[in-house]
PDB file of C-alpha atoms and ligand atoms in Angstrom:
ATOM      1  CA  UNK A 230      -0.023  -0.026  -0.045  1.00 97.00           C
ATOM      2  CA  UNK A 231       2.685   2.592   0.958  1.00 96.00           C
ATOM      3  CA  UNK A 232       5.176   1.425  -1.947  1.00 96.00           C
ATOM      4  CA  UNK A 233       2.385   2.215  -4.570  1.00 98.00           C
ATOM      5  CA  UNK A 234       0.035   4.593  -2.420  1.00 98.00           C
ATOM      6  CA  UNK A 235      -2.858   2.570  -3.134  1.00 98.00           C
ATOM      7  CA  UNK A 236      -5.621   1.127  -0.888  1.00 98.00           C
ATOM      8  CA  UNK A 237      -7.226   0.052  -3.975  1.00 98.00           C
ATOM      9  CA  UNK A 238      -8.138  -3.980  -4.128  1.00 99.00           C
ATOM     10  CA  UNK A 239      -9.743  -4.654  -7.555  1.00 98.00           C
ATOM     11  CA  UNK A 240     -12.492  -7.188  -7.641  1.00 98.00           C
ATOM     12  CA  UNK A 241     -11.938  -9.047 -10.768  1.00 98.00           C
ATOM     13  CA  UNK A 242     -15.183 -10.635 -11.366  1.00 98.00           C
ATOM     14  CA  UNK A 243     -14.661 -11.915 -14.836  1.00 98.00           C
ATOM     15  CA  UNK A 244     -15.304 -15.094 -16.456  1.00 97.00           C
ATOM     16  CA  UNK A 245     -12.455 -15.946 -18.641  1.00 98.00           C
ATOM     17  CA  UNK A 246      -8.650 -16.100 -18.018  1.00 98.00           C
ATOM     18  CA  UNK A 247      -7.680 -14.070 -20.998  1.00 98.00           C
ATOM     19  CA  UNK A 248      -9.953 -11.282 -19.754  1.00 98.00           C
ATOM     20  CA  UNK A 249      -8.761 -11.308 -16.097  1.00 98.00           C
ATOM     21  CA  UNK A 250      -4.992 -11.367 -17.164  1.00 98.00           C
ATOM     22  CA  UNK A 251      -5.611  -8.302 -19.474  1.00 98.00           C
ATOM     23  CA  UNK A 252      -7.501  -6.400 -16.919  1.00 98.00           C
ATOM     24  CA  UNK A 253      -5.021  -7.237 -14.282  1.00 98.00           C
ATOM     25  CA  UNK A 254      -2.295  -6.126 -16.448  1.00 98.00           C
ATOM     26  CA  UNK A 255      -4.021  -2.682 -17.247  1.00 98.00           C
ATOM     27  CA  UNK A 256      -4.768  -1.542 -13.727  1.00 98.00           C
ATOM     28  CA  UNK A 257      -1.936  -3.462 -11.942  1.00 98.00           C
ATOM     29  CA  UNK A 258      -0.045   0.074 -11.396  1.00 98.00           C
ATOM     30  CA  UNK A 259      -3.113   1.202  -9.473  1.00 98.00           C
ATOM     31  CA  UNK A 260      -3.835  -1.673  -6.979  1.00 98.00           C
ATOM     32  CA  UNK A 261      -2.317  -3.401  -3.918  1.00 98.00           C
ATOM     33  CA  UNK A 262      -4.641  -6.356  -4.230  1.00 98.00           C
ATOM     34  CA  UNK A 263      -6.501  -8.363  -6.900  1.00 98.00           C
ATOM     35  CA  UNK A 264      -9.629 -10.137  -5.858  1.00 99.00           C
ATOM     36  CA  UNK A 265     -10.859 -13.116  -7.467  1.00 98.00           C
ATOM     37  CA  UNK A 266     -13.988 -15.697  -7.655  1.00 98.00           C
ATOM     38  CA  UNK A 267     -11.807 -18.554  -9.146  1.00 98.00           C
ATOM     39  CA  UNK A 268     -14.952 -20.731  -9.420  1.00 98.00           C
ATOM     40  CA  UNK A 269     -16.701 -18.457 -12.180  1.00 98.00           C
ATOM     41  CA  UNK A 270     -13.858 -18.731 -14.228  1.00 98.00           C
ATOM     42  CA  UNK A 271     -15.034 -21.012 -17.322  1.00 98.00           C
ATOM     43  CA  UNK A 272     -11.622 -22.004 -18.833  1.00 98.00           C
ATOM     44  CA  UNK A 273      -9.595 -22.488 -15.558  1.00 98.00           C
ATOM     45  CA  UNK A 274      -6.560 -24.359 -16.027  1.00 97.00           C
ATOM     46  CA  UNK A 275      -3.811 -24.227 -13.470  1.00 97.00           C
ATOM     47  CA  UNK A 276      -1.194 -22.670 -15.551  1.00 98.00           C
ATOM     48  CA  UNK A 277      -3.502 -19.624 -15.524  1.00 98.00           C
ATOM     49  CA  UNK A 278      -2.322 -19.196 -12.011  1.00 98.00           C
ATOM     50  CA  UNK A 279       1.401 -19.036 -12.799  1.00 98.00           C
ATOM     51  CA  UNK A 280       0.614 -16.381 -15.680  1.00 98.00           C
ATOM     52  CA  UNK A 281      -1.345 -14.431 -13.108  1.00 98.00           C
ATOM     53  CA  UNK A 282       1.452 -14.785 -10.382  1.00 98.00           C
ATOM     54  CA  UNK A 283       3.652 -13.397 -13.278  1.00 98.00           C
ATOM     55  CA  UNK A 284       1.461 -10.325 -13.495  1.00 98.00           C
ATOM     56  CA  UNK A 285       1.135  -9.904  -9.755  1.00 98.00           C
ATOM     57  CA  UNK A 286       5.006  -9.820  -9.574  1.00 98.00           C
ATOM     58  CA  UNK A 287       5.320  -7.378 -12.120  1.00 98.00           C
ATOM     59  CA  UNK A 288       2.964  -4.904 -10.762  1.00 98.00           C
ATOM     60  CA  UNK A 289       3.626  -5.520  -6.959  1.00 98.00           C
ATOM     61  CA  UNK A 290       0.355  -6.608  -5.911  1.00 98.00           C
ATOM     62  CA  UNK A 291      -1.157  -9.406  -3.764  1.00 98.00           C
ATOM     63  CA  UNK A 292      -3.672 -12.198  -4.690  1.00 99.00           C
ATOM     64  CA  UNK A 293      -7.120 -12.784  -2.533  1.00 99.00           C
ATOM     65  CA  UNK A 294      -9.517 -15.665  -3.420  1.00 99.00           C
ATOM     66  CA  UNK A 295     -12.811 -14.362  -2.056  1.00 99.00           C
ATOM     67  CA  UNK A 296     -13.854 -18.002  -1.347  1.00 98.00           C
ATOM     68  CA  UNK A 297     -15.986 -17.091   1.634  1.00 99.00           C
ATOM     69  CA  UNK A 298     -15.346 -20.582   3.549  1.00 99.00           C
ATOM     70  CA  UNK A 299     -18.399 -21.482   5.463  1.00 98.00           C
ATOM     71  CA  UNK A 300     -17.987 -25.187   6.388  1.00 98.00           C
ATOM     72  CA  UNK A 301     -16.842 -27.650   9.379  1.00 98.00           C
ATOM     73  CA  UNK A 302     -12.773 -27.626   9.854  1.00 98.00           C
ATOM     74  CA  UNK A 303     -12.101 -30.649   8.465  1.00 98.00           C
ATOM     75  CA  UNK A 304     -13.935 -29.895   4.988  1.00 98.00           C
ATOM     76  CA  UNK A 305     -12.300 -26.069   4.669  1.00 98.00           C
ATOM     77  CA  UNK A 306      -9.030 -27.858   4.938  1.00 98.00           C
ATOM     78  CA  UNK A 307      -9.713 -29.710   1.628  1.00 98.00           C
ATOM     79  CA  UNK A 308     -11.711 -26.946   0.013  1.00 98.00           C
ATOM     80  CA  UNK A 309      -8.576 -24.761   0.971  1.00 98.00           C
ATOM     81  CA  UNK A 310      -5.769 -27.013  -0.116  1.00 98.00           C
ATOM     82  CA  UNK A 311      -7.069 -29.593  -2.483  1.00 98.00           C
ATOM     83  CA  UNK A 312      -9.635 -29.868  -5.735  1.00 98.00           C
ATOM     84  CA  UNK A 313      -9.005 -28.195  -8.706  1.00 97.00           C
ATOM     85  CA  UNK A 314      -7.924 -24.733  -7.600  1.00 98.00           C
ATOM     86  CA  UNK A 315      -5.524 -25.531  -5.094  1.00 98.00           C
ATOM     87  CA  UNK A 316      -6.308 -22.053  -3.153  1.00 98.00           C
ATOM     88  CA  UNK A 317      -3.872 -22.059  -0.798  1.00 98.00           C
ATOM     89  CA  UNK A 318      -0.973 -22.817  -3.047  1.00 98.00           C
ATOM     90  CA  UNK A 319      -1.411 -19.156  -4.654  1.00 98.00           C
ATOM     91  CA  UNK A 320      -3.948 -16.908  -2.621  1.00 98.00           C
ATOM     92  CA  UNK A 321      -2.084 -14.762  -0.343  1.00 98.00           C
ATOM     93  CA  UNK A 322      -5.404 -14.138   1.330  1.00 98.00           C
ATOM     94  CA  UNK A 323      -8.773 -15.663   1.540  1.00 99.00           C
ATOM     95  CA  UNK A 324     -12.005 -15.204   3.776  1.00 99.00           C
ATOM     96  CA  UNK A 325     -14.145 -17.048   5.928  1.00 99.00           C
ATOM     97  CA  UNK A 326     -17.379 -16.841   7.634  1.00 99.00           C
ATOM     98  CA  UNK A 327     -17.697 -17.362  11.247  1.00 98.00           C
ATOM     99  CA  UNK A 328     -20.997 -18.858  11.323  1.00 98.00           C
ATOM    100  CA  UNK A 329     -19.464 -22.404  12.012  1.00 98.00           C
ATOM    101  CA  UNK A 330     -17.542 -21.524  14.810  1.00 98.00           C
ATOM    102  CA  UNK A 331     -13.881 -20.937  15.569  1.00 98.00           C
ATOM    103  CA  UNK A 332     -12.998 -24.623  14.384  1.00 98.00           C
ATOM    104  CA  UNK A 333     -13.306 -23.098  10.746  1.00 98.00           C
ATOM    105  CA  UNK A 334     -10.419 -20.824  11.571  1.00 98.00           C
ATOM    106  CA  UNK A 335      -8.040 -23.718  13.026  1.00 98.00           C
ATOM    107  CA  UNK A 336      -9.026 -25.812  10.100  1.00 98.00           C
ATOM    108  CA  UNK A 337      -7.949 -23.268   7.512  1.00 98.00           C
ATOM    109  CA  UNK A 338      -4.993 -22.141   9.507  1.00 98.00           C
ATOM    110  CA  UNK A 339      -3.627 -25.797   9.324  1.00 98.00           C
ATOM    111  CA  UNK A 340      -3.303 -25.435   5.681  1.00 98.00           C
ATOM    112  CA  UNK A 341      -2.610 -21.600   5.564  1.00 98.00           C
ATOM    113  CA  UNK A 342      -0.154 -20.853   8.122  1.00 98.00           C
ATOM    114  CA  UNK A 343       2.781 -22.958   7.194  1.00 98.00           C
ATOM    115  CA  UNK A 344       2.245 -21.341   3.684  1.00 98.00           C
ATOM    116  CA  UNK A 345       2.578 -17.753   5.475  1.00 98.00           C
ATOM    117  CA  UNK A 346      -1.083 -17.067   4.301  1.00 98.00           C
ATOM    118  CA  UNK A 347      -3.647 -14.697   5.957  1.00 98.00           C
ATOM    119  CA  UNK A 348      -7.308 -14.995   6.639  1.00 99.00           C
ATOM    120  CA  UNK A 349      -9.993 -12.106   6.719  1.00 99.00           C
ATOM    121  CA  UNK A 350     -13.196 -12.696   8.517  1.00 99.00           C
ATOM    122  CA  UNK A 351     -16.435 -11.653   7.194  1.00 99.00           C
ATOM    123  CA  UNK A 352     -17.753  -9.515  10.245  1.00 98.00           C
ATOM    124  CA  UNK A 353     -20.518  -7.736   8.180  1.00 98.00           C
ATOM    125  CA  UNK A 354     -21.619  -7.554   4.479  1.00 98.00           C
ATOM    126  CA  UNK A 355     -22.566  -4.733   1.964  1.00 98.00           C
ATOM    127  CA  UNK A 356     -25.930  -6.336   0.998  1.00 98.00           C
ATOM    128  CA  UNK A 357     -29.157  -4.877   1.772  1.00 98.00           C
ATOM    129  CA  UNK A 358     -31.042  -6.678   4.626  1.00 98.00           C
ATOM    130  CA  UNK A 359     -28.326  -9.139   5.462  1.00 98.00           C
ATOM    131  CA  UNK A 360     -28.495 -11.214   8.628  1.00 98.00           C
ATOM    132  CA  UNK A 361     -25.450 -10.000  10.183  1.00 98.00           C
ATOM    133  CA  UNK A 362     -26.197  -8.538  13.777  1.00 98.00           C
ATOM    134  CA  UNK A 363     -24.073  -6.467  16.044  1.00 98.00           C
ATOM    135  CA  UNK A 364     -23.776  -9.483  18.418  1.00 98.00           C
ATOM    136  CA  UNK A 365     -22.549 -11.432  15.240  1.00 98.00           C
ATOM    137  CA  UNK A 366     -19.848  -8.889  14.431  1.00 98.00           C
ATOM    138  CA  UNK A 367     -18.673  -8.483  17.909  1.00 98.00           C
ATOM    139  CA  UNK A 368     -18.122 -12.318  18.412  1.00 98.00           C
ATOM    140  CA  UNK A 369     -16.453 -12.258  15.262  1.00 98.00           C
ATOM    141  CA  UNK A 370     -14.010  -9.742  16.081  1.00 98.00           C
ATOM    142  CA  UNK A 371     -13.406 -11.901  19.279  1.00 98.00           C
ATOM    143  CA  UNK A 372     -12.516 -14.764  17.155  1.00 98.00           C
ATOM    144  CA  UNK A 373     -10.105 -12.721  15.095  1.00 98.00           C
ATOM    145  CA  UNK A 374      -8.143 -11.689  18.013  1.00 98.00           C
ATOM    146  CA  UNK A 375      -8.025 -15.025  19.661  1.00 98.00           C
ATOM    147  CA  UNK A 376      -6.447 -16.408  16.300  1.00 98.00           C
ATOM    148  CA  UNK A 377      -4.324 -13.332  15.177  1.00 97.00           C
ATOM    149  CA  UNK A 378      -1.317 -15.359  14.303  1.00 97.00           C
ATOM    150  CA  UNK A 379      -3.566 -16.251  11.228  1.00 98.00           C
ATOM    151  CA  UNK A 380      -6.518 -13.810  11.097  1.00 98.00           C
ATOM    152  CA  UNK A 381      -5.111 -10.410  10.190  1.00 98.00           C
ATOM    153  CA  UNK A 382      -8.545  -8.355   9.558  1.00 98.00           C
ATOM    154  CA  UNK A 383     -11.863  -8.057   8.465  1.00 98.00           C
ATOM    155  CA  UNK A 384     -14.454  -7.756   5.585  1.00 99.00           C
ATOM    156  CA  UNK A 385     -16.812  -4.977   6.999  1.00 98.00           C
ATOM    157  CA  UNK A 386     -18.257  -1.884   6.308  1.00 98.00           C
ATOM    158  CA  UNK A 387     -16.490  -0.028   9.290  1.00 98.00           C
ATOM    159  CA  UNK A 388     -13.452   0.294  11.422  1.00 98.00           C
ATOM    160  CA  UNK A 389     -13.865  -2.466  13.896  1.00 98.00           C
ATOM    161  CA  UNK A 390     -12.197  -2.269  17.293  1.00 94.00           C
ATOM    162  CA  UNK A 391     -11.975  -4.782  19.993  1.00 95.00           C
ATOM    163  CA  UNK A 392     -12.999  -3.671  23.347  1.00 94.00           C
ATOM    164  CA  UNK A 393      -9.375  -4.477  25.166  1.00 96.00           C
ATOM    165  CA  UNK A 394      -6.705  -5.131  22.520  1.00 95.00           C
ATOM    166  CA  UNK A 395      -4.847  -1.937  21.486  1.00 90.00           C
ATOM    167  CA  UNK A 396      -3.386  -3.752  18.169  1.00 91.00           C
ATOM    168  CA  UNK A 397      -5.525  -2.767  15.208  1.00 93.00           C
ATOM    169  CA  UNK A 398      -6.536  -5.154  12.113  1.00 98.00           C
ATOM    170  CA  UNK A 399      -7.120  -4.233   8.814  1.00 98.00           C
ATOM    171  CA  UNK A 400     -10.630  -3.527   7.181  1.00 98.00           C
ATOM    172  CA  UNK A 401     -11.201  -4.234   3.620  1.00 98.00           C
ATOM    173  CA  UNK A 402     -14.453  -2.925   2.456  1.00 98.00           C
ATOM    174  CA  UNK A 403     -16.523  -3.834  -1.006  1.00 98.00           C
ATOM    175  CA  UNK A 404     -19.607  -2.130  -1.952  1.00 98.00           C
ATOM    176  CA  UNK A 405     -17.734   1.077  -2.963  1.00 98.00           C
ATOM    177  CA  UNK A 406     -18.496   2.865  -6.248  1.00 97.00           C
ATOM    178  CA  UNK A 407     -18.669   6.514  -7.460  1.00 96.00           C
ATOM    179  CA  UNK A 408     -21.795   7.593  -9.100  1.00 92.00           C
ATOM    180  CA  UNK A 409     -24.063   4.462  -8.489  1.00 95.00           C
ATOM    181  CA  UNK A 410     -26.041   3.641  -5.207  1.00 96.00           C
ATOM    182  CA  UNK A 411     -26.364  -0.166  -6.000  1.00 97.00           C
ATOM    183  CA  UNK A 412     -27.402  -2.678  -8.370  1.00 96.00           C
ATOM    184  CA  UNK A 413     -30.635  -4.680  -9.144  1.00 97.00           C
ATOM    185  CA  UNK A 414     -29.607  -7.543  -6.845  1.00 96.00           C
ATOM    186  CA  UNK A 415     -29.382  -6.175  -3.388  1.00 97.00           C
ATOM    187  CA  UNK A 416     -25.522  -4.614  -3.466  1.00 97.00           C
ATOM    188  CA  UNK A 417     -25.237  -1.327  -1.696  1.00 97.00           C
ATOM    189  CA  UNK A 418     -22.536   1.112  -2.729  1.00 98.00           C
ATOM    190  CA  UNK A 419     -21.003   3.739  -0.907  1.00 98.00           C
ATOM    191  CA  UNK A 420     -17.919   6.359  -1.771  1.00 98.00           C
ATOM    192  CA  UNK A 421     -14.306   5.831  -0.786  1.00 98.00           C
ATOM    193  CA  UNK A 422     -14.437   8.971   0.936  1.00 98.00           C
ATOM    194  CA  UNK A 423     -17.666   7.729   3.053  1.00 98.00           C
ATOM    195  CA  UNK A 424     -16.170   4.217   3.837  1.00 98.00           C
ATOM    196  CA  UNK A 425     -12.413   5.270   4.424  1.00 98.00           C
ATOM    197  CA  UNK A 426     -12.423   8.713   6.139  1.00 98.00           C
ATOM    198  CA  UNK A 427     -15.760   8.888   7.536  1.00 98.00           C
ATOM    199  CA  UNK A 428     -16.246   5.029   8.498  1.00 98.00           C
ATOM    200  CA  UNK A 429     -12.580   4.147   9.164  1.00 98.00           C
ATOM    201  CA  UNK A 430     -12.001   1.097   6.704  1.00 98.00           C
ATOM    202  CA  UNK A 431      -8.607   0.633   5.257  1.00 98.00           C
ATOM    203  CA  UNK A 432      -8.884  -1.015   1.782  1.00 98.00           C
ATOM    204  CA  UNK A 433     -11.644  -0.152  -0.678  1.00 98.00           C
ATOM    205  CA  UNK A 434     -12.540  -3.328  -2.979  1.00 98.00           C
ATOM    206  CA  UNK A 435     -14.282  -2.139  -6.451  1.00 98.00           C
ATOM    207  CA  UNK A 436     -15.552  -4.118  -9.101  1.00 98.00           C
ATOM    208  CA  UNK A 437     -17.948  -2.882 -11.642  1.00 97.00           C
ATOM    209  CA  UNK A 438     -16.935   0.820 -10.756  1.00 97.00           C
ATOM    210  CA  UNK A 439     -13.827  -0.136 -12.665  1.00 97.00           C
ATOM    211  CA  UNK A 440     -14.966  -2.415 -15.446  1.00 96.00           C
ATOM    212  CA  UNK A 441     -18.436  -1.839 -15.695  1.00 93.00           C
ATOM    213  CA  UNK A 442     -20.289   0.406 -18.241  1.00 81.00           C
ATOM    214  CA  UNK A 443     -18.567   3.684 -18.668  1.00 82.00           C
ATOM    215  CA  UNK A 444     -17.055   5.784 -21.172  1.00 88.00           C
ATOM    216  CA  UNK A 445     -13.778   6.014 -19.180  1.00 94.00           C
ATOM    217  CA  UNK A 446     -11.275   2.951 -19.675  1.00 96.00           C
ATOM    218  CA  UNK A 447     -10.771   0.618 -16.924  1.00 97.00           C
ATOM    219  CA  UNK A 448      -7.308   2.118 -16.221  1.00 97.00           C
ATOM    220  CA  UNK A 449      -8.909   5.776 -16.118  1.00 97.00           C
ATOM    221  CA  UNK A 450     -11.593   4.527 -13.327  1.00 97.00           C
ATOM    222  CA  UNK A 451      -8.887   2.585 -11.571  1.00 98.00           C
ATOM    223  CA  UNK A 452      -6.784   5.673 -11.158  1.00 98.00           C
ATOM    224  CA  UNK A 453      -9.758   7.607 -10.133  1.00 98.00           C
ATOM    225  CA  UNK A 454     -10.426   5.162  -7.504  1.00 98.00           C
ATOM    226  CA  UNK A 455      -6.923   4.873  -6.357  1.00 98.00           C
ATOM    227  CA  UNK A 456      -6.830   8.953  -5.940  1.00 98.00           C
ATOM    228  CA  UNK A 457      -9.729   8.820  -4.138  1.00 98.00           C
ATOM    229  CA  UNK A 458      -9.308   6.165  -1.798  1.00 98.00           C
ATOM    230  CA  UNK A 459      -5.440   7.319  -1.135  1.00 98.00           C
ATOM    231  CA  UNK A 460      -6.403  10.646  -0.507  1.00 98.00           C
ATOM    232  CA  UNK A 461      -9.198   9.634   1.903  1.00 98.00           C
ATOM    233  CA  UNK A 462      -6.597   7.279   3.712  1.00 98.00           C
ATOM    234  CA  UNK A 463      -4.283  10.124   4.067  1.00 97.00           C
ATOM    235  CA  UNK A 464      -6.768  12.782   5.440  1.00 97.00           C
ATOM    236  CA  UNK A 465      -7.806  10.081   8.084  1.00 96.00           C
ATOM    237  CA  UNK A 466      -4.352   9.084   9.230  1.00 94.00           C
ATOM    238  CA  UNK A 467      -2.813  12.630   8.878  1.00 90.00           C
ATOM    239  CA  UNK A 468      -5.899  15.134   9.362  1.00 76.00           C
TER     240      UNK A 468
HETATM  241  O1  S5P B 103     -20.131  -7.893   1.731  1.00 95.57           O
HETATM  242  C1  S5P B 103     -19.588  -8.122   0.569  1.00 95.57           C
HETATM  243  C2  S5P B 103     -18.351  -8.881   0.678  1.00 95.57           C
HETATM  244  C3  S5P B 103     -17.870  -9.269  -0.703  1.00 95.57           C
HETATM  245  S1  S5P B 103     -16.483  -9.870  -0.273  1.00 95.57           S
HETATM  246  N1  S5P B 103     -20.088  -7.631  -0.394  1.00 95.57           N
HETATM  247  C4  S5P B 103     -19.457  -7.944  -1.541  1.00 95.57           C
HETATM  248  O2  S5P B 103     -20.128  -7.279  -2.701  1.00 95.57           O
HETATM  249  N2  S5P B 103     -18.521  -8.790  -1.769  1.00 95.57           N
HETATM  250  C5  S5P B 103     -17.920  -8.955  -2.775  1.00 95.57           C
HETATM  251  O3  S5P B 103     -17.223  -7.993  -3.441  1.00 95.57           O
HETATM  252  C6  S5P B 103     -18.641  -9.584  -4.080  1.00 95.57           C
HETATM  253  O4  S5P B 103     -18.686 -10.931  -3.820  1.00 95.57           O
HETATM  254  C7  S5P B 103     -17.952  -8.880  -5.444  1.00 95.57           C
HETATM  255  O5  S5P B 103     -17.112  -9.883  -5.821  1.00 95.57           O
HETATM  256  C8  S5P B 103     -17.567  -7.592  -4.984  1.00 95.57           C
HETATM  257  C9  S5P B 103     -18.221  -6.338  -5.328  1.00 95.57           C
HETATM  258  O6  S5P B 103     -18.196  -6.226  -6.661  1.00 95.57           O
HETATM  259  P1  S5P B 103     -19.069  -4.925  -7.046  1.00 95.57           P
HETATM  260  O7  S5P B 103     -18.888  -5.308  -8.808  1.00 95.57           O
HETATM  261  O8  S5P B 103     -20.316  -4.511  -6.677  1.00 95.57           O
HETATM  262  O9  S5P B 103     -18.028  -3.726  -6.848  1.00 95.57           O
END
């Protein structure tokens, strides 16, 4: 983030490997992180991962698989390590729901920690009328701090502090756009300024705001989000 002056994560929800590689290369200079849903890729082959890693190294960004694990410990071990995608072998970061209880974290940690991976917990979501309650969020924060050798932050809509721990965790925030308040399927958008400066989030996760319909190119849009996100971040930490 510091090297690139960017707190922008691209949510690259495209369905072919060529589209993903092309967009990643175009907007690579503007992002610190690229988030994928690898299971929506229609022509996946493991060689794609090597190509993506090459682009990530060229532009100095990390890879985040938005897998939202939500099963018992033993099952998530296999989902994270095995199968077609072998997520743990390439995704620096992944995320999990805490609904199944803390054993989901120990299951994922048994695979991810030896590989130096990190986990985000879903503490809140951007979608309208979701079922996340204040109690669920605060229990998720507790779980994160109890497992801070592997969990380093949250997917959330605001800064989340622990009542007694002074160390901070990172907050990555989806549902960010400029000039749109949502989509027809429940997504709710807020601006970079609102989420970073007012709500205390650290990283903005932007998908269709960058590659959706617009007269500007994805690189121009990404540059706009990079500048807006970073300015809001500096405004907050150095008022
Ligand atoms: O609360 C959430 C959590 C996530 S990870 N709301 C979200 O929208 N997401 C993800 O962020 C979602 O799965 C999608 O990949 C991305 C938002 O995409 P956009 O096109 O609406 O910016």
